[in-house]
């Protein structure tokens, strides 16, 4: 039955490939006109036409359109791999843009130049359409565009020029490409859970209701419908995210990552997409690459919510990669320090450093927060378990230093109790309640094991040592149950 189910998934995927996989992608980029030396100061004739050109190309409804952005994750990753200087991305030439276009998987790279000579009423422009890997442009056009008035008419002239270029490209290069329907499908429910049917919020293809398919778990049947909805609403982040998560539910993680990167090309500032991308990179074992990409993005990112979001994702990846020093440095740059997301990461750093805060401030626990918590809690529990074994081994030496051992035992009890109090601050939601209960009970058992070991080191009764050993084993069983529940929840 499982084989038949997978064959059905493959058949469905094959049936939808012509509808979306062959849709061309065009990267729109502008090369700067060089500044001119003039009195009394240097004059910059460069005019940015890409926003208008991108808009009119999208209105053709024939291609996916991306405007070149040096801060885009794909551009930053390309720069890192090629060891490029930062300023090389700010004003790239045509050759570099073609290499970047190949990194995007672009079918076309549209390179434009637009300038207005000083005191002139003419715009000078040049446009070249390239296909990455070709030695000559596929299409080119250049000329002059008259400015309507000296000042206020520049933007209107740029719009007119952009529309003209888009029309010429459509007629001379892309006339045979199919045009997507103008009427978009309504998006499905934005909920991360399987959407429930709703008469007021449906996506229909014929008489098939996408929400109904998802709510019934008919994921392979829902996939082509959701893919079609994304094609018709390419800038709808909710639809994109739902499609990525549907790929994950079907076990198509590589397709999920490809779709996430495709969405980021269009919406590079979307915080949720950046977080999804980071998790997908982590799932594929590409954590170091993701960390480097985020760090490079932060070098050029402006301060604000977007930069803070990047730092939050960077902290999580550094923590999971074991780069605790890097995570602590990232934490110190996060503001405001009293925001819930920053407080959560400060809580995790206490666990990493084994410097547990004595405050009783409650800490909400959600499914998204589990990976970081389990990493830190596992480390702390295993440290305590290993210290118990070390004390047991040292106590069995021919001439043990009982005073030193008692001091270590007392210190271990303090650490175990502080660790238990640290975990007791967690306030789990319904999805994390059972897992959190096992974790907290395991910490309680480890605290009892530490106290029994301290008693043994003080009174040297064999039963205390036996109790400590048994309690330690029970605590580790609870930890193993936490790992099992976590794995089953994925």
XYZ file of C-alpha atoms in Angstrom:
490
model
C 0.000 0.000 0.000
C 2.828 2.404 0.821
C 4.417 1.751 -2.581
C 1.100 2.472 -4.307
C 0.711 5.719 -2.336
C 4.160 6.903 -3.372
C 3.466 6.003 -6.999
C 0.308 8.116 -6.826
C 2.344 11.040 -5.434
C 4.866 10.696 -8.267
C 2.086 10.560 -10.865
C 0.527 13.720 -9.434
C 3.879 15.513 -9.331
C 4.582 14.504 -12.929
C 1.190 15.805 -13.989
C 1.803 19.251 -12.500
C 5.365 19.782 -13.742
C 4.322 21.360 -17.073
C 2.184 23.897 -15.201
C 4.960 25.410 -13.125
C 8.434 23.953 -13.433
C 8.956 25.333 -16.980
C 7.765 28.822 -16.136
C 10.752 31.050 -16.974
C 12.435 33.257 -14.404
C 13.888 36.618 -15.394
C 16.365 38.486 -13.189
C 16.132 42.239 -13.768
C 19.308 44.144 -12.922
C 20.717 47.562 -13.675
C 24.297 48.569 -14.303
C 25.206 52.038 -13.098
C 26.116 54.841 -15.434
C 29.497 56.229 -14.314
C 29.479 59.597 -12.489
C 30.579 62.673 -14.437
C 33.030 65.291 -13.241
C 31.271 68.638 -13.321
C 31.341 71.979 -11.567
C 30.864 72.553 -8.715
C 30.579 68.867 -7.768
C 30.486 65.422 -9.293
C 27.236 64.641 -11.102
C 25.574 61.213 -11.017
C 23.459 60.663 -14.148
C 22.209 57.225 -13.062
C 18.423 56.711 -12.899
C 16.811 53.604 -11.401
C 14.288 52.123 -13.798
C 14.102 48.611 -12.273
C 11.015 49.172 -10.032
C 8.926 50.290 -13.026
C 10.357 47.646 -15.341
C 9.763 44.865 -12.816
C 6.173 45.988 -12.366
C 5.338 45.958 -16.088
C 7.061 42.611 -16.643
C 4.957 41.079 -13.882
C 1.824 42.462 -15.513
C 2.602 40.325 -18.575
C 1.789 37.273 -16.397
C 4.222 35.124 -18.368
C 7.337 34.916 -16.156
C 8.525 34.994 -12.598
C 10.282 38.326 -12.162
C 12.986 39.166 -9.608
C 14.691 42.522 -9.202
C 18.377 42.206 -8.347
C 19.069 42.911 -4.665
C 22.600 42.585 -3.219
C 21.087 41.574 0.147
C 19.150 38.622 -1.247
C 20.167 35.286 0.400
C 21.016 33.700 -2.966
C 23.219 36.665 -3.896
C 24.903 36.612 -0.491
C 25.543 32.871 -0.723
C 26.972 33.307 -4.224
C 29.289 36.069 -2.966
C 30.452 33.889 -0.092
C 31.163 30.914 -2.352
C 33.043 33.106 -4.847
C 34.790 35.101 -2.087
C 33.624 38.414 -3.555
C 34.192 41.776 -1.916
C 31.060 43.504 -0.613
C 31.340 46.436 -3.046
C 31.322 44.020 -5.996
C 27.645 43.346 -5.289
C 26.678 47.015 -5.094
C 27.554 47.832 -8.724
C 27.937 44.540 -10.602
C 28.837 44.456 -14.280
C 27.058 42.347 -16.884
C 29.436 39.383 -16.571
C 28.893 39.157 -12.818
C 25.126 39.550 -13.209
C 25.054 36.599 -15.593
C 26.878 34.451 -13.040
C 24.405 35.541 -10.367
C 21.535 34.786 -12.755
C 22.852 31.246 -13.095
C 22.946 30.950 -9.281
C 19.248 31.923 -9.235
C 18.484 29.364 -11.934
C 17.179 32.233 -14.077
C 16.178 31.580 -17.688
C 16.872 35.203 -18.579
C 18.868 38.110 -17.187
C 17.634 41.530 -18.280
C 20.451 44.078 -17.903
C 19.463 47.739 -18.256
C 21.267 51.043 -18.079
C 19.486 54.377 -17.806
C 21.066 57.796 -17.441
C 20.226 61.440 -17.834
C 23.137 63.687 -18.853
C 23.333 66.902 -16.871
C 20.938 69.629 -18.057
C 19.605 67.275 -20.732
C 15.948 66.646 -21.503
C 16.743 63.176 -22.830
C 17.081 59.834 -21.058
C 19.739 57.576 -22.546
C 18.981 53.896 -22.148
C 20.233 50.471 -23.143
C 18.599 47.087 -22.479
C 20.038 43.637 -23.123
C 18.309 40.317 -22.553
C 20.771 37.494 -21.886
C 20.497 33.790 -21.314
C 23.150 32.662 -18.788
C 25.862 30.669 -20.549
C 25.422 32.404 -23.927
C 28.175 34.583 -25.422
C 25.884 37.250 -26.892
C 22.605 38.863 -25.799
C 19.392 37.264 -27.027
C 17.796 40.683 -27.518
C 18.923 44.278 -27.170
C 17.506 47.745 -27.580
C 18.882 51.230 -26.944
C 17.954 54.832 -27.620
C 16.726 58.067 -26.046
C 13.502 58.934 -24.237
C 12.425 62.556 -24.005
C 11.738 63.899 -20.495
C 8.313 65.500 -20.285
C 9.474 68.338 -18.026
C 12.818 69.115 -16.458
C 11.948 67.903 -12.948
C 8.518 66.384 -12.293
C 8.441 64.503 -15.595
C 11.405 62.200 -14.913
C 9.430 59.522 -13.066
C 6.640 59.584 -15.643
C 9.248 59.251 -18.396
C 10.847 56.286 -16.639
C 7.437 54.604 -16.392
C 6.787 55.207 -20.073
C 10.193 53.814 -21.027
C 9.728 50.742 -18.802
C 6.324 50.034 -20.339
C 7.797 50.341 -23.837
C 10.607 47.885 -23.047
C 8.172 45.380 -21.505
C 5.875 45.553 -24.548
C 8.766 45.085 -26.986
C 10.086 42.088 -25.026
C 6.619 40.548 -24.990
C 6.182 40.991 -28.741
C 9.711 40.162 -29.892
C 10.874 37.457 -27.448
C 8.064 36.061 -25.324
C 5.124 36.096 -27.734
C 4.847 32.284 -27.621
C 4.827 32.014 -23.815
C 1.412 31.255 -22.282
C -0.296 33.979 -20.279
C -1.611 33.000 -16.866
C -5.295 33.727 -16.136
C -5.872 37.196 -14.740
C -8.469 36.188 -12.148
C -6.577 34.769 -9.125
C -7.746 31.911 -7.007
C -8.755 32.795 -3.464
C -6.083 31.748 -0.962
C -6.704 28.911 1.482
C -6.779 29.365 5.229
C -3.489 30.819 6.566
C -3.487 28.406 9.503
C -0.406 26.218 9.843
C -2.603 23.283 10.751
C -4.626 21.462 8.135
C -7.275 24.002 7.035
C -10.873 23.191 7.813
C -13.518 23.605 5.133
C -15.078 27.057 5.128
C -17.815 28.317 2.851
C -16.325 31.820 2.950
C -12.718 30.929 2.194
C -12.203 28.369 -0.547
C -9.839 27.657 -3.386
C -11.600 25.757 -6.152
C -10.458 24.155 -9.371
C -13.600 23.027 -11.132
C -15.661 21.487 -8.363
C -12.685 20.370 -6.267
C -12.259 22.242 -2.970
C -8.605 22.539 -1.928
C -9.493 23.167 1.720
C -11.603 20.009 1.739
C -8.747 17.924 0.329
C -6.323 19.256 2.955
C -8.740 18.752 5.840
C -9.280 15.141 4.726
C -5.545 14.497 4.483
C -5.629 14.008 0.698
C -2.324 15.813 0.343
C -1.163 14.399 -2.986
C -4.459 15.487 -4.585
C -4.205 18.944 -3.019
C -0.655 19.545 -4.256
C -1.400 20.467 -7.904
C -4.253 22.756 -6.827
C -2.095 24.586 -4.309
C 0.746 24.801 -6.837
C -1.679 26.384 -9.325
C -2.854 28.856 -6.675
C 0.763 29.879 -6.010
C 1.404 30.342 -9.737
C -1.546 32.723 -9.935
C -0.641 34.570 -6.715
C 3.159 34.593 -6.866
C 3.532 37.290 -4.176
C 1.122 35.731 -1.679
C 3.427 34.706 1.178
C 0.667 32.731 2.927
C 0.144 30.512 -0.101
C 3.886 30.045 -0.580
C 4.359 28.986 3.025
C 1.429 26.574 2.838
C 2.919 24.992 -0.289
C 6.333 24.624 1.384
C 4.748 22.951 4.398
C 2.714 20.668 2.133
C 5.920 19.506 0.451
C 7.330 18.784 3.917
C 4.243 16.767 4.875
C 4.715 14.693 1.729
C 8.367 14.089 2.630
C 9.592 16.138 -0.348
C 12.112 18.188 1.615
C 14.320 19.100 -1.328
C 11.281 20.423 -3.210
C 10.309 22.364 -0.074
C 13.741 24.014 0.084
C 13.675 24.849 -3.624
C 10.221 26.402 -3.253
C 11.354 28.361 -0.193
C 14.352 29.766 -2.064
C 12.104 30.602 -5.021
C 9.768 32.498 -2.680
C 12.689 34.349 -1.073
C 13.766 35.611 -4.472
C 10.442 37.421 -4.672
C 10.067 38.320 -0.980
C 13.569 38.487 0.552
C 12.390 40.471 3.600
C 9.670 38.023 4.674
C 10.662 36.934 8.191
C 8.621 33.712 8.161
C 10.207 32.609 4.882
C 13.699 33.258 6.271
C 12.860 31.116 9.314
C 11.482 28.313 7.136
C 14.552 28.465 4.899
C 16.859 28.192 7.923
C 15.005 25.131 9.249
C 15.079 23.445 5.852
C 18.801 24.127 5.484
C 19.318 22.639 8.948
C 17.303 19.541 8.026
C 19.623 18.982 5.056
C 22.757 19.358 7.202
C 23.714 22.699 5.641
C 23.820 24.627 8.921
C 27.299 26.113 8.414
C 26.297 27.387 4.973
C 23.088 28.900 6.368
C 24.983 30.598 9.214
C 27.488 32.111 6.801
C 24.704 33.354 4.515
C 22.869 35.003 7.410
C 26.048 36.631 8.700
C 26.784 38.032 5.259
C 23.219 39.320 4.958
C 23.543 41.063 8.332
C 26.687 42.874 7.199
C 24.633 44.821 4.692
C 21.228 44.800 6.438
C 19.893 48.001 7.897
C 18.899 48.111 11.545
C 15.265 47.435 12.323
C 12.853 44.533 12.558
C 14.282 42.756 9.492
C 17.818 42.758 10.945
C 16.505 41.645 14.350
C 14.650 38.763 12.724
C 17.821 37.677 10.927
C 19.724 37.735 14.230
C 17.075 35.606 15.944
C 17.351 32.961 13.224
C 21.158 33.212 13.324
C 21.180 32.655 17.111
C 19.049 29.525 16.750
C 21.337 28.048 14.080
C 24.498 28.887 16.023
C 23.024 27.267 19.131
C 22.046 24.082 17.273
C 25.489 23.993 15.603
C 27.204 24.142 19.011
C 28.712 27.588 18.345
C 27.823 28.848 21.806
C 30.303 31.746 21.733
C 28.829 32.937 18.444
C 25.289 32.560 19.792
C 26.167 34.598 22.875
C 27.661 37.354 20.700
C 24.519 37.385 18.549
C 22.334 37.518 21.677
C 24.200 40.587 22.943
C 23.307 42.444 19.735
C 19.562 41.709 19.976
C 17.242 44.544 20.994
C 14.994 45.188 22.766
C 16.305 42.848 25.437
C 12.884 42.545 27.103
C 11.037 41.292 24.026
C 9.588 37.751 24.386
C 11.792 36.292 21.630
C 14.979 37.767 23.085
C 14.005 36.667 26.615
C 13.572 33.104 25.340
C 17.045 33.060 23.860
C 18.517 34.625 27.003
C 16.827 31.789 28.928
C 18.505 29.219 26.669
C 21.898 30.894 27.104
C 21.538 30.547 30.892
C 21.205 26.819 30.335
C 24.189 26.734 28.000
C 26.412 28.498 30.547
C 24.891 26.568 33.498
C 24.259 29.945 35.143
C 20.599 29.539 35.991
C 18.716 32.719 36.865
C 16.939 32.541 40.205
C 13.897 34.471 38.951
C 10.550 32.702 38.706
C 9.486 34.520 35.536
C 7.380 32.075 33.446
C 8.730 31.072 30.021
C 6.178 29.982 27.368
C 7.121 26.777 25.535
C 5.871 26.052 22.016
C 6.718 23.377 19.448
C 8.937 25.787 17.526
C 11.050 26.324 20.641
C 11.639 22.649 21.379
C 14.871 22.067 19.363
C 16.850 24.677 21.288
C 15.438 23.635 24.650
C 16.141 19.941 24.083
C 19.722 20.650 23.024
C 20.432 22.673 26.175
C 18.497 20.408 28.554
C 20.134 17.261 27.150
C 23.552 18.795 27.704
C 22.786 19.785 31.292
C 21.242 16.392 32.167
C 24.132 14.447 30.691
C 26.646 16.664 32.498
C 24.970 15.789 35.795
C 24.808 12.091 34.874
C 28.513 12.076 33.983
C 29.439 13.862 37.207
C 27.613 11.168 39.185
C 29.664 8.492 37.435
C 32.880 10.419 38.049
C 32.128 10.739 41.767
C 31.292 7.040 41.983
C 34.563 6.145 40.236
C 36.678 8.474 42.420
C 35.004 7.168 45.592
C 36.096 3.634 44.658
C 39.796 4.613 44.468
C 42.092 2.990 47.077
C 42.688 6.339 48.836
C 39.879 8.768 47.966
C 39.979 12.434 49.030
C 36.652 12.378 50.849
C 36.685 16.087 51.690
C 37.143 17.109 48.069
C 34.532 14.570 46.975
C 31.996 15.882 49.491
C 32.523 19.425 48.172
C 31.969 18.232 44.600
C 28.883 16.298 45.705
C 27.400 19.377 47.414
C 28.119 21.475 44.316
C 26.440 18.883 42.133
C 23.312 18.992 44.303
C 23.161 22.786 43.922
C 23.537 22.524 40.133
C 20.853 19.814 39.908
C 18.357 21.784 41.995
C 19.048 24.995 40.048
C 18.571 23.093 36.796
C 15.228 21.709 38.017
C 14.099 25.193 39.065
C 15.168 26.517 35.642
C 12.988 23.928 33.889
C 10.074 24.559 36.256
C 9.730 28.060 34.784
C 8.491 26.559 31.509
C 4.813 27.013 30.685
C 4.100 24.469 27.926
C 1.216 24.713 25.507
C -0.972 21.740 24.667
C 1.414 20.477 21.987
C 4.446 20.418 24.324
C 2.796 19.514 27.630
C 3.593 15.773 27.689
C 7.174 16.223 26.543
C 7.811 18.986 29.069
C 6.392 16.826 31.893
C 8.874 14.014 31.104
C 11.738 16.492 30.948
C 10.871 18.131 34.256
C 10.349 14.766 35.957
C 13.698 13.559 34.630
C 15.363 16.651 36.113
C 13.611 15.954 39.438
C 14.935 12.376 39.440
C 18.440 13.608 38.615
C 18.235 16.018 41.543
C 17.295 13.144 43.854
C 20.165 11.085 42.457
C 22.565 13.949 43.222
C 21.290 14.172 46.805
C 21.682 10.419 47.300
C 25.239 10.603 46.000
C 25.991 13.493 48.370
C 24.617 11.397 51.253
C 26.851 8.487 50.217
C 29.928 10.722 50.142
C 29.029 11.981 53.611
C 27.975 8.744 55.367
C 29.423 6.117 52.943
C 26.370 3.868 53.085
C 26.162 1.434 50.194
C 22.382 1.822 49.919
C 22.737 5.545 49.190
C 25.132 4.777 46.339
C 22.728 2.149 45.003
C 19.800 4.577 45.172
C 21.830 7.250 43.390
C 22.680 4.805 40.599
C 19.058 3.699 40.162
C 17.692 7.267 40.194
C 20.284 8.313 37.614
C 19.176 5.473 35.322
C 15.501 6.440 35.737
C 16.305 10.086 34.943
C 18.050 9.058 31.737
C 15.041 6.917 30.790
C 12.848 9.991 31.063
C 15.324 11.828 28.839
C 15.125 9.000 26.293
C 11.319 9.260 26.371
C 11.603 12.979 25.652
C 13.742 12.173 22.603
C 11.207 9.576 21.425
C 8.260 11.953 21.762
C 10.201 14.680 19.986
C 11.042 12.385 17.082
C 7.447 11.120 16.829
C 6.212 14.705 16.697
C 8.255 15.562 13.586
